[in-house]
mmCIF file of N, CA, C and O in Angstrom:
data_model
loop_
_atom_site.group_PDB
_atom_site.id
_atom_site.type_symbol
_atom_site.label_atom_id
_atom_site.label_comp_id
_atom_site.label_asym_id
_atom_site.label_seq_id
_atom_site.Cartn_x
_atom_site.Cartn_y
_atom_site.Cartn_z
ATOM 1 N N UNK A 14 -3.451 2.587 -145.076
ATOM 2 C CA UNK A 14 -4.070 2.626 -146.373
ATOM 3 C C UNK A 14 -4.843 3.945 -146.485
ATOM 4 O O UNK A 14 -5.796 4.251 -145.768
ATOM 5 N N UNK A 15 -4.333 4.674 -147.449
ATOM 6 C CA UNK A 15 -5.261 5.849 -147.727
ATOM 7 C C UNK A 15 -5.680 5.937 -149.370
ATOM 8 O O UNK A 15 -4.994 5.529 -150.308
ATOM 9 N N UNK A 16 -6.813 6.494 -149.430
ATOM 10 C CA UNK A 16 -7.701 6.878 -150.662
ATOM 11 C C UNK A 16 -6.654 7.257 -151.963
ATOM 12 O O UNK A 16 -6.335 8.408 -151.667
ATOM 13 N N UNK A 17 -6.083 6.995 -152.986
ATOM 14 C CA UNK A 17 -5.387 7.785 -153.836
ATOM 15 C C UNK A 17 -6.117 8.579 -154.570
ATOM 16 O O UNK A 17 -7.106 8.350 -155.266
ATOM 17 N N UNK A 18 -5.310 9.902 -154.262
ATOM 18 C CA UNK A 18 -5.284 11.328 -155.098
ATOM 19 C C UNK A 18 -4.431 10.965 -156.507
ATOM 20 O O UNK A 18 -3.631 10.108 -156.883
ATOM 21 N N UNK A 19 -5.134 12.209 -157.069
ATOM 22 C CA UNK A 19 -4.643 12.370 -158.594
ATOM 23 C C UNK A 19 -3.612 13.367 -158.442
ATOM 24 O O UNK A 19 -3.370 13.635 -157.266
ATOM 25 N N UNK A 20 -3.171 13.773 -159.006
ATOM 26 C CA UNK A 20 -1.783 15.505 -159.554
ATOM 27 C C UNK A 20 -2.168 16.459 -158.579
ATOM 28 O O UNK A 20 -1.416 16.985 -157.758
ATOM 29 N N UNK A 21 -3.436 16.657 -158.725
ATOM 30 C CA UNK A 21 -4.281 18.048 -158.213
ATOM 31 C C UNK A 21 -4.843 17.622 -156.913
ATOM 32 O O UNK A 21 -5.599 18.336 -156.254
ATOM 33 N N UNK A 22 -4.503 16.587 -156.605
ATOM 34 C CA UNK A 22 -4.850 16.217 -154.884
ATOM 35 C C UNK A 22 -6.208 15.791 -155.203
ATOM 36 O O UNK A 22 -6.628 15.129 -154.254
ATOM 37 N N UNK A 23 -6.958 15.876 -156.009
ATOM 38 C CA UNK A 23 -8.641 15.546 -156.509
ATOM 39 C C UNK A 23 -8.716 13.847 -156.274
ATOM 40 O O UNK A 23 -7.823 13.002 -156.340
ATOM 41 N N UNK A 24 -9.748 13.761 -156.061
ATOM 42 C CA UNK A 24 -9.922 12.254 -156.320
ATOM 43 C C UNK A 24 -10.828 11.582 -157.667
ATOM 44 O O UNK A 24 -11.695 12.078 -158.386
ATOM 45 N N UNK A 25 -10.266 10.390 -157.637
ATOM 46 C CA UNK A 25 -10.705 10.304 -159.312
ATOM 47 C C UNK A 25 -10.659 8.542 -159.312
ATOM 48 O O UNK A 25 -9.896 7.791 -158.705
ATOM 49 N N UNK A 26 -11.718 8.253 -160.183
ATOM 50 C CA UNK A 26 -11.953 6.753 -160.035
ATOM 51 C C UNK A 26 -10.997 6.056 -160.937
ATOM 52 O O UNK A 26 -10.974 6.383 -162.124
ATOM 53 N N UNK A 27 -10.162 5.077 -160.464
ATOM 54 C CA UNK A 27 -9.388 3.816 -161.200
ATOM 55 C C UNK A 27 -10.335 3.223 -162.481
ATOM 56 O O UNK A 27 -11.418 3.419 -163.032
ATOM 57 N N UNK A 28 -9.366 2.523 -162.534
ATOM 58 C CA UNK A 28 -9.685 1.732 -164.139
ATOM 59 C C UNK A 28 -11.073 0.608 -163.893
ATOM 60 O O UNK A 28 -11.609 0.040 -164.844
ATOM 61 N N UNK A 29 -11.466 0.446 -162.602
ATOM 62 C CA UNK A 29 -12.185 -0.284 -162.272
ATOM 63 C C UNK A 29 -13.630 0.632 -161.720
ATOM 64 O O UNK A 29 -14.606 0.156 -161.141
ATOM 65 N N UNK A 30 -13.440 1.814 -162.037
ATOM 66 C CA UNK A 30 -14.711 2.651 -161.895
ATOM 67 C C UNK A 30 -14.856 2.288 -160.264
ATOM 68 O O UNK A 30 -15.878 1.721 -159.878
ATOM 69 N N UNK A 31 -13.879 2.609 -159.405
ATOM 70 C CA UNK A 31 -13.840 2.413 -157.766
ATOM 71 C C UNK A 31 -12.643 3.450 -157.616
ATOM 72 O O UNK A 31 -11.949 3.970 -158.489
ATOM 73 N N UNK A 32 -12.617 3.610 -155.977
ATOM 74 C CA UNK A 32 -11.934 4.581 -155.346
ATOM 75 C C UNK A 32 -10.633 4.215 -155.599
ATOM 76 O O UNK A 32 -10.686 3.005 -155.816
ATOM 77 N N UNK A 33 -9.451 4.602 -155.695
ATOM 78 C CA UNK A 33 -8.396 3.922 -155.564
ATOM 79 C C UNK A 33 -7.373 4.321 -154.346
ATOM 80 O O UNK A 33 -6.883 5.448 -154.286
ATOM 81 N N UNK A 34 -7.077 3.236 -153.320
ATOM 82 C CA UNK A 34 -6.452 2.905 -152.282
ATOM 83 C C UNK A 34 -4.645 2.756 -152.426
ATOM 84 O O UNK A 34 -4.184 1.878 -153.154
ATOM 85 N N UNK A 35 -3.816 3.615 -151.729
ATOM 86 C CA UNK A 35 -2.806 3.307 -151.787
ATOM 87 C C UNK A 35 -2.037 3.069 -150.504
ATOM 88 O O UNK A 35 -2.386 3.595 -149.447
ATOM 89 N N UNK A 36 -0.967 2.253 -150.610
ATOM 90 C CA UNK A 36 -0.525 1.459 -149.007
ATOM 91 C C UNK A 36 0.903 1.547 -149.537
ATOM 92 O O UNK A 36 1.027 1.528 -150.761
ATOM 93 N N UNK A 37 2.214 1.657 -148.632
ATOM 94 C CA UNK A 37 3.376 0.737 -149.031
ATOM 95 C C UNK A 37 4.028 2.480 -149.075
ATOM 96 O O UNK A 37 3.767 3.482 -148.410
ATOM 97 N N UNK A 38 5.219 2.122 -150.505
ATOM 98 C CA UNK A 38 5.837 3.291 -150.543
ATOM 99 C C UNK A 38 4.593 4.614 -151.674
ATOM 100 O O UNK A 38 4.686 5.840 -151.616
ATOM 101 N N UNK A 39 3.814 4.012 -152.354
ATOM 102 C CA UNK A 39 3.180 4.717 -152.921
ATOM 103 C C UNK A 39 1.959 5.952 -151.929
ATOM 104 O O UNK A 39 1.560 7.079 -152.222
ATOM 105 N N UNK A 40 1.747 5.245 -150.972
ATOM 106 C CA UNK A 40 1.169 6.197 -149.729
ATOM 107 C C UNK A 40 1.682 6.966 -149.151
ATOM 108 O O UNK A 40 1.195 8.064 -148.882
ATOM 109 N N UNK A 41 3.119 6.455 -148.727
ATOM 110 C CA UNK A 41 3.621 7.224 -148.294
ATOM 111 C C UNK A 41 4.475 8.419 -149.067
ATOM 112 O O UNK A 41 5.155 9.297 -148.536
ATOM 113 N N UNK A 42 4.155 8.111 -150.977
ATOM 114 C CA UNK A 42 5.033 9.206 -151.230
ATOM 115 C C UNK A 42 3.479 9.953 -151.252
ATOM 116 O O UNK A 42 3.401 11.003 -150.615
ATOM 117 N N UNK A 43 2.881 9.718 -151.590
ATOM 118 C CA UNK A 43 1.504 10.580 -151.877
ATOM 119 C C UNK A 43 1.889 11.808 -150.291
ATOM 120 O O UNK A 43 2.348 12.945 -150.399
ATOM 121 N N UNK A 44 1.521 11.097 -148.965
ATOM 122 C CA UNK A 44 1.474 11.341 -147.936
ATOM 123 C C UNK A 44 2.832 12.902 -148.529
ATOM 124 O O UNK A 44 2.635 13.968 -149.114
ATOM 125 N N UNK A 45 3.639 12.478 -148.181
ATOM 126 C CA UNK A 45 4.747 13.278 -148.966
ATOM 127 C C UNK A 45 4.726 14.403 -149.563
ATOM 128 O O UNK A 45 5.243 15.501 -149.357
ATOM 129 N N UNK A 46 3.906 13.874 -150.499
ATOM 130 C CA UNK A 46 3.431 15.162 -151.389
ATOM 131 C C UNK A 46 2.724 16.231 -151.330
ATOM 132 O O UNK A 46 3.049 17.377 -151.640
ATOM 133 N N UNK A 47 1.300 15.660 -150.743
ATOM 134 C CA UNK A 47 0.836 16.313 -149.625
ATOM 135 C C UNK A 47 1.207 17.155 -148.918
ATOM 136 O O UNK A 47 1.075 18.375 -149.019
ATOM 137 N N UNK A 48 1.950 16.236 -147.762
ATOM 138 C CA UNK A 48 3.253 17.132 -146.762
ATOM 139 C C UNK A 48 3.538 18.327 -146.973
ATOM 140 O O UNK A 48 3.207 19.275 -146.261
ATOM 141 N N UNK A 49 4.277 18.375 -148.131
ATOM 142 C CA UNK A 49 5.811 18.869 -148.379
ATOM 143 C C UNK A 49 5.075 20.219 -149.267
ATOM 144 O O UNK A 49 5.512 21.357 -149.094
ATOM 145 N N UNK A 50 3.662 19.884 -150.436
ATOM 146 C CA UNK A 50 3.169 21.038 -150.670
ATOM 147 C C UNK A 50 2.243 22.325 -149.845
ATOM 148 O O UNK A 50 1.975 23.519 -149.985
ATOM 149 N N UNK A 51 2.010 21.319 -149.025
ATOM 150 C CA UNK A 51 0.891 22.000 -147.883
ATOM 151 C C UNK A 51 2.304 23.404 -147.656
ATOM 152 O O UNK A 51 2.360 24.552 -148.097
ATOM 153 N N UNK A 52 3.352 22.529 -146.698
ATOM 154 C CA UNK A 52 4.005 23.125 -146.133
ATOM 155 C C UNK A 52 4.786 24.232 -147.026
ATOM 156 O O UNK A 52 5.277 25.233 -146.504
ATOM 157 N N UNK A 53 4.839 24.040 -148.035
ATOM 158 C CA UNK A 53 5.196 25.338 -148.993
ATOM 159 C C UNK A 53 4.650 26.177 -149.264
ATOM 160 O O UNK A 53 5.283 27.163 -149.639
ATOM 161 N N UNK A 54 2.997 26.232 -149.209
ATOM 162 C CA UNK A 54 2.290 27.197 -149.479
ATOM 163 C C UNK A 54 2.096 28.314 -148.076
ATOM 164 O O UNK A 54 1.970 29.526 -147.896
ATOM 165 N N UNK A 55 2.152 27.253 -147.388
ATOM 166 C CA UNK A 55 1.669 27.893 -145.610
ATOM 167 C C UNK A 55 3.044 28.596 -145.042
ATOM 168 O O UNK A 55 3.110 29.675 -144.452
ATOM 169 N N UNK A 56 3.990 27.818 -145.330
ATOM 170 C CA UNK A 56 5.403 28.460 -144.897
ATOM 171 C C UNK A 56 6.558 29.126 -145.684
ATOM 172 O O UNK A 56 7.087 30.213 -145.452
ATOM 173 N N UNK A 57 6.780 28.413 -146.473
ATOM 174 C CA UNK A 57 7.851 29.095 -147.908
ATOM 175 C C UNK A 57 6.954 30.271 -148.422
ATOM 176 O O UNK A 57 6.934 31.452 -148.075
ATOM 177 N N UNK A 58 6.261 29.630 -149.300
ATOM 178 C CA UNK A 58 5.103 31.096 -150.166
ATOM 179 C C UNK A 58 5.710 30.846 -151.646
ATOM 180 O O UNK A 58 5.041 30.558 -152.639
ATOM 181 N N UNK A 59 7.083 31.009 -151.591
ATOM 182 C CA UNK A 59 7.329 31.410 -153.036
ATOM 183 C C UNK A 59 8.800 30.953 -153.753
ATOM 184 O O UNK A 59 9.815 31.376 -153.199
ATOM 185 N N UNK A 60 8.923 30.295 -154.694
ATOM 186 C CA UNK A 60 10.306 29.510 -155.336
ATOM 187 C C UNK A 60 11.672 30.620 -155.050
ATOM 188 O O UNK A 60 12.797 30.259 -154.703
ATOM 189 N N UNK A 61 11.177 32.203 -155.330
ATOM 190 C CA UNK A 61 12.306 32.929 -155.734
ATOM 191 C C UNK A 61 13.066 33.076 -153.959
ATOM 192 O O UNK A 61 14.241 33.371 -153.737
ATOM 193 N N UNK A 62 11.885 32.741 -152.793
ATOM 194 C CA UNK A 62 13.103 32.918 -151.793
ATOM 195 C C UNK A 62 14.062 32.299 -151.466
ATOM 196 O O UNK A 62 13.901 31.087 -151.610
ATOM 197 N N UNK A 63 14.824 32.532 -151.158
ATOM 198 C CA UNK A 63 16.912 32.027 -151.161
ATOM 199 C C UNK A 63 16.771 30.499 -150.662
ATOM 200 O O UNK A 63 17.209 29.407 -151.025
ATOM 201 N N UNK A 64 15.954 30.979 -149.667
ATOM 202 C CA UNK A 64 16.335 29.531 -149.000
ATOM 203 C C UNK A 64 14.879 28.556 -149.305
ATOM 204 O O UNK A 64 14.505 27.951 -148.300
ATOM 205 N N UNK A 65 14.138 28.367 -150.397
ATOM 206 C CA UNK A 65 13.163 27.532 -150.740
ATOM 207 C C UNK A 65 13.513 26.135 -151.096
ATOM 208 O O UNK A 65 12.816 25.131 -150.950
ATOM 209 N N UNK A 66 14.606 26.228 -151.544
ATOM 210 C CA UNK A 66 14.949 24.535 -151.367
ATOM 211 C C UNK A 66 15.067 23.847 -150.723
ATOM 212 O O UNK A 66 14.756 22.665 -150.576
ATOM 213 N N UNK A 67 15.754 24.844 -150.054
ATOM 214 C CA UNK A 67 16.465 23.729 -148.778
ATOM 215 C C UNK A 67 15.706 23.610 -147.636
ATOM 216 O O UNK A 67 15.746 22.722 -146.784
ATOM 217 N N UNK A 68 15.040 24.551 -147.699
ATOM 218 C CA UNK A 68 13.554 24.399 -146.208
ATOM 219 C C UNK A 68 12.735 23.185 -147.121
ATOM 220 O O UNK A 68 12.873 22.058 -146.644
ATOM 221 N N UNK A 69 11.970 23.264 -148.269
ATOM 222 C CA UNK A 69 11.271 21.998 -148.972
ATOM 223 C C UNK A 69 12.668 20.758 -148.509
ATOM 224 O O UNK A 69 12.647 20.367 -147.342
ATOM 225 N N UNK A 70 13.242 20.480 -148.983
ATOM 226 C CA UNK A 70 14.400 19.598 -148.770
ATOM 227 C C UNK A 70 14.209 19.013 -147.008
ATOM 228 O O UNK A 70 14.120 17.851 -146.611
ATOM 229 N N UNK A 71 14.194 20.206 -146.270
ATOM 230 C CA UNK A 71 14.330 19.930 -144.846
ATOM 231 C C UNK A 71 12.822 19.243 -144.333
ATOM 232 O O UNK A 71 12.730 18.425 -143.417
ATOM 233 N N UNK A 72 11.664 19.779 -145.151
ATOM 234 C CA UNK A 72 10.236 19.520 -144.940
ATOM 235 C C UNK A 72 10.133 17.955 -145.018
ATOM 236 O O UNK A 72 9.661 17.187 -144.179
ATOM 237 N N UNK A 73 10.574 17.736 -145.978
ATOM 238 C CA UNK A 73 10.530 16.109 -146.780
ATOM 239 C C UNK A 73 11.501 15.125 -145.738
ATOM 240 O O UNK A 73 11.145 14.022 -145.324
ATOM 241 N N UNK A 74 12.638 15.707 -145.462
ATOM 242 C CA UNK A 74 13.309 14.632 -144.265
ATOM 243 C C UNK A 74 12.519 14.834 -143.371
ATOM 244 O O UNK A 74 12.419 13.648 -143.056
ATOM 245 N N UNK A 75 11.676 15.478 -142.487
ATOM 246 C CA UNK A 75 11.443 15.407 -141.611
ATOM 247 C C UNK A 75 9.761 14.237 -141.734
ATOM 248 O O UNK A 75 9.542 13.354 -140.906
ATOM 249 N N UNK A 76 8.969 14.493 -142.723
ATOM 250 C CA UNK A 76 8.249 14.092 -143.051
ATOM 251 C C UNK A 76 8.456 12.297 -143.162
ATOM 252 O O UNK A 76 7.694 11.393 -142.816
ATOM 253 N N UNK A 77 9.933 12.260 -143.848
ATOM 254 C CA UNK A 77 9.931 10.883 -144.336
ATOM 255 C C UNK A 77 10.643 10.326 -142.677
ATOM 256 O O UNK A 77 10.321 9.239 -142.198
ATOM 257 N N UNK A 78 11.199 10.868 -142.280
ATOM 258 C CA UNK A 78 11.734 10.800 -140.796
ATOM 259 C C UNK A 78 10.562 9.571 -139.976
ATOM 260 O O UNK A 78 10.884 8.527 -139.408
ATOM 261 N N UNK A 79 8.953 10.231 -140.196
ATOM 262 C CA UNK A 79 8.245 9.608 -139.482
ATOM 263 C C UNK A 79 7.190 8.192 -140.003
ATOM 264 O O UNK A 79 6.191 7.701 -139.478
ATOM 265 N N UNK A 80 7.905 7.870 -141.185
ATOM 266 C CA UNK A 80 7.782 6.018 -141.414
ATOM 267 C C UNK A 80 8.507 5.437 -142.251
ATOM 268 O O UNK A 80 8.971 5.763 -143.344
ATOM 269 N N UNK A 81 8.546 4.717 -141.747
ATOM 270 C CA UNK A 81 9.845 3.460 -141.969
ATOM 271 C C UNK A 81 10.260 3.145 -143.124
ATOM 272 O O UNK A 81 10.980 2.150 -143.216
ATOM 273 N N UNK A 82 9.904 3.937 -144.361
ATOM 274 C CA UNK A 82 10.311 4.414 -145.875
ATOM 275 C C UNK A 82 11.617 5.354 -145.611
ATOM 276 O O UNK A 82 12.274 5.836 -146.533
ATOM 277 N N UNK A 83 11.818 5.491 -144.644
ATOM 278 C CA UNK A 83 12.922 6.588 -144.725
ATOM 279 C C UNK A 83 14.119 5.377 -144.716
ATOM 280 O O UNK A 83 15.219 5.837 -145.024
ATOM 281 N N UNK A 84 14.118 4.004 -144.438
ATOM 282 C CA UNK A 84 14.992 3.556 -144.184
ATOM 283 C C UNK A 84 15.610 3.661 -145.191
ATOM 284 O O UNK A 84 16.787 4.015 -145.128
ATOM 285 N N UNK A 85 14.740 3.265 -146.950
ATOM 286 C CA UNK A 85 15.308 3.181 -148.260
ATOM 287 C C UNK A 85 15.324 4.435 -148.961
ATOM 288 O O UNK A 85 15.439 4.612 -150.174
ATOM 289 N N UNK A 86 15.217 5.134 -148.203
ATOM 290 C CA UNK A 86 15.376 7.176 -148.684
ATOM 291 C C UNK A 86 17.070 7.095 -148.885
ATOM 292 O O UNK A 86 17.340 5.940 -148.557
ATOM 293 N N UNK A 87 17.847 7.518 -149.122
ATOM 294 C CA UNK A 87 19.059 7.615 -149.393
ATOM 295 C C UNK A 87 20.013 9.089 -150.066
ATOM 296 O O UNK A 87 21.196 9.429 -150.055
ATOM 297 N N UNK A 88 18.787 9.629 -150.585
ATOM 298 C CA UNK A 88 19.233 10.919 -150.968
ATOM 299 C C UNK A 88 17.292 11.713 -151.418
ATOM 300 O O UNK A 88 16.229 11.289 -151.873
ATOM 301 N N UNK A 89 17.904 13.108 -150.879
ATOM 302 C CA UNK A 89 16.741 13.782 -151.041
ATOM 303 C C UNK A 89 17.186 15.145 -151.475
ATOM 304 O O UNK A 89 17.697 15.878 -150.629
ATOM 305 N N UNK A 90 17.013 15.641 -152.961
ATOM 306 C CA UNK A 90 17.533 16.928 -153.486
ATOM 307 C C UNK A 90 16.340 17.443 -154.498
ATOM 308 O O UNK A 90 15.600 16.763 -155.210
ATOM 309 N N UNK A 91 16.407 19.059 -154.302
ATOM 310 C CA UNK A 91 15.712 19.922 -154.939
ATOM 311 C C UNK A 91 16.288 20.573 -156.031
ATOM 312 O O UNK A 91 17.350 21.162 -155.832
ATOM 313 N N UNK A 92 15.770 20.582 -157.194
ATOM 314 C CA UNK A 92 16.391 21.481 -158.138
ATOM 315 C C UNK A 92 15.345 22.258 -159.200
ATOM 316 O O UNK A 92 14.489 21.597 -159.788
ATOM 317 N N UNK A 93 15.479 23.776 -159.415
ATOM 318 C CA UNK A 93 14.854 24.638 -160.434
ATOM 319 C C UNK A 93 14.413 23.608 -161.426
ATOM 320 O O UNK A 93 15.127 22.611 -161.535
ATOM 321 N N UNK A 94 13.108 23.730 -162.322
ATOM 322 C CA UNK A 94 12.436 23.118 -163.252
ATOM 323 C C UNK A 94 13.338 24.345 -164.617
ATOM 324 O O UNK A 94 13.428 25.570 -164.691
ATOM 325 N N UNK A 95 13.758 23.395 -165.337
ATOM 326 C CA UNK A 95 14.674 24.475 -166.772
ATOM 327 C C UNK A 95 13.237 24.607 -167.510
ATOM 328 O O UNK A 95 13.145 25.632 -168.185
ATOM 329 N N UNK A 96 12.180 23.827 -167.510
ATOM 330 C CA UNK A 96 11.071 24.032 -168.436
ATOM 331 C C UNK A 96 9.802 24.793 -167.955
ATOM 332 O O UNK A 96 8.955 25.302 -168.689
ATOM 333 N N UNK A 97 9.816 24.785 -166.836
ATOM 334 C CA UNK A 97 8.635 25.619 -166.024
ATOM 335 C C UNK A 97 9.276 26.439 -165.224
ATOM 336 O O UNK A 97 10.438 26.311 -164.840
ATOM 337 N N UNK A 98 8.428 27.404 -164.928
ATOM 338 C CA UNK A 98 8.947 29.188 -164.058
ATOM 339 C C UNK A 98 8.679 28.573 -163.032
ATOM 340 O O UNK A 98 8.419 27.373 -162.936
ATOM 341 N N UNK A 99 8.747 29.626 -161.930
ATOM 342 C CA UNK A 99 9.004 28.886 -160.084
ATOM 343 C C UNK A 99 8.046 28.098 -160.354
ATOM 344 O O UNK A 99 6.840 28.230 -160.149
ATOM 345 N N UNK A 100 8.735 27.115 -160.911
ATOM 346 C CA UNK A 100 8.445 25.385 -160.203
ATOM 347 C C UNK A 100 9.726 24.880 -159.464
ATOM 348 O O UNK A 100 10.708 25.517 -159.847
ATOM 349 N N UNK A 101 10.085 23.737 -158.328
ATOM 350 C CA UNK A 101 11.037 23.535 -157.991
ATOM 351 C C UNK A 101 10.898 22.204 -157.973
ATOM 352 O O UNK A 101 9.923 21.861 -157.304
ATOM 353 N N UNK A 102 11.656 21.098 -158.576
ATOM 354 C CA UNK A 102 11.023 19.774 -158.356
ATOM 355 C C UNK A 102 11.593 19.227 -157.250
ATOM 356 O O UNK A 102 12.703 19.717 -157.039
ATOM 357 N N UNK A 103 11.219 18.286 -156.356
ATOM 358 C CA UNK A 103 11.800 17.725 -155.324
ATOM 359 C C UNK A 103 11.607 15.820 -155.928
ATOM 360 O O UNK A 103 10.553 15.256 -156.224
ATOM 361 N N UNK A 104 12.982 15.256 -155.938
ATOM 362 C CA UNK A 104 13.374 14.279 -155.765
ATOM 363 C C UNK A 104 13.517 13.476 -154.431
ATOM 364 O O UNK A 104 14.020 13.886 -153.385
ATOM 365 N N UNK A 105 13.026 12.372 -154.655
ATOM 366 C CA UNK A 105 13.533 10.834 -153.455
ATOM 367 C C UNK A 105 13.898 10.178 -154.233
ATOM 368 O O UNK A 105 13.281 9.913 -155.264
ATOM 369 N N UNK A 106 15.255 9.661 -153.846
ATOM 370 C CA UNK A 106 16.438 8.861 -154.058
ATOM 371 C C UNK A 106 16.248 7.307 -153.139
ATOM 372 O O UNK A 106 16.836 7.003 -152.101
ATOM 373 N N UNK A 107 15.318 6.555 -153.844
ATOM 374 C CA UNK A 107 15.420 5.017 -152.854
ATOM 375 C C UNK A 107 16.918 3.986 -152.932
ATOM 376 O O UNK A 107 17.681 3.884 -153.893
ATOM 377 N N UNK A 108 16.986 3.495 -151.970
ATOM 378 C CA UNK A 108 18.323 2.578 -152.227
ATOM 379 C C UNK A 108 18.235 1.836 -153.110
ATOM 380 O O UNK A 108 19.285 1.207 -153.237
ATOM 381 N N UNK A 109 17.486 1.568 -153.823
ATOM 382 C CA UNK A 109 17.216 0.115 -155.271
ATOM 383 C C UNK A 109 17.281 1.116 -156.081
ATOM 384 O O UNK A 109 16.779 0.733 -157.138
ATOM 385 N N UNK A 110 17.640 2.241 -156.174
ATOM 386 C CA UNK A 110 18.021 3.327 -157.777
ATOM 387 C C UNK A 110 16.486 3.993 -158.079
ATOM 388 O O UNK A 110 16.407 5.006 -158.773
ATOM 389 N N UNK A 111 15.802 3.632 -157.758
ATOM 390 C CA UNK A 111 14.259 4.022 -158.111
ATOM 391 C C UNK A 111 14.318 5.523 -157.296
ATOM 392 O O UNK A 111 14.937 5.781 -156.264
ATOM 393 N N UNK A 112 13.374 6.507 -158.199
ATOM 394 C CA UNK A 112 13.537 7.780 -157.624
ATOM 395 C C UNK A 112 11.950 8.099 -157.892
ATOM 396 O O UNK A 112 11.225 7.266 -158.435
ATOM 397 N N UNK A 113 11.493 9.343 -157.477
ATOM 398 C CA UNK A 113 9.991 9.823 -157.165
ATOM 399 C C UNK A 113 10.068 11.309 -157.421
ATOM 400 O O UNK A 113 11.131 11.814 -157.059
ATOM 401 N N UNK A 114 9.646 11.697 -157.680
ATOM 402 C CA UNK A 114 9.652 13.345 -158.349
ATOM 403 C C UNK A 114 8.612 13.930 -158.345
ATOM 404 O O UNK A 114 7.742 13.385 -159.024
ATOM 405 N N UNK A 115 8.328 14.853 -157.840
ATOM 406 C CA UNK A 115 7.158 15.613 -158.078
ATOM 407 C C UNK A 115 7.570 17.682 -157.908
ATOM 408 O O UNK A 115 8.419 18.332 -157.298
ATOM 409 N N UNK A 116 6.299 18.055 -158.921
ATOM 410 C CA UNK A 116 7.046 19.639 -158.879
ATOM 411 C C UNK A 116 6.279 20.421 -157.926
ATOM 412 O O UNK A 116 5.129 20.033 -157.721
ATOM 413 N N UNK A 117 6.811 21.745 -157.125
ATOM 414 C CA UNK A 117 5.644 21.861 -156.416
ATOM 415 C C UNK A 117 6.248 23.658 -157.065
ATOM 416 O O UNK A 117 7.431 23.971 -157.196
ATOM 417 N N UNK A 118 4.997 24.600 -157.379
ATOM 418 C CA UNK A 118 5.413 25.710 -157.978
ATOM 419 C C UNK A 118 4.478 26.526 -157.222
ATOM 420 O O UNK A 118 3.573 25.968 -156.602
ATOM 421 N N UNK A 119 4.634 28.127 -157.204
ATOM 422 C CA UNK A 119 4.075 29.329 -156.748
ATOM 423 C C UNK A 119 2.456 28.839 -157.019
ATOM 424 O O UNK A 119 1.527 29.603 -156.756
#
């Protein structure tokens, strides 16, 4: 169980004027998100290099690799934002059709 973050990683009080706690697949996509942006800023740097997808892409399997959400992972793909400049969004593909998206940009 960890604390839920907002967009901006900030924390911000629920509808109940309290912290809000997330567990299950919602932690672990947070966890994820986290992950996968940390590791873009510290290692990638920037959307326009060649291989930024597919290292984010590779970040996220390895990430989801280490809890047992990866079982219902099924597909994991990156693609250019057509509406925002280097943004790149990264998709999770769960086995029940349900997908998770988030953009991570320069």
């Amino acid at each position: 169980m960890d604390l839920g973050l907002n967009e901006n990683f900030d924390l911000s009080l629920d509808d109940r004027n309290d912290l809000p706690l997330v567990r299950g697949r919602e932690g672990f996509e947070q966890r994820l998100r986290l992950s996968v942006t940390s590791f873009f800023k510290n290692v990638v740097g920037d959307t326009s290099r060649g291989t930024a997808r597919k290292l984010i892409e590779l970040q996220a399997q390895r990430i989801a690799q280490q809890y047992t959400e990866i079982d219902r992972v099924v597909q994991i793909q990156t693609e250019y934002d057509g509406m925002r400049a280097n943004t790149i969004n990264l998709t999770i593909i769960y086995d029940t059709g349900d997908d998770f998206t988030f953009p991570i940009s320069d």
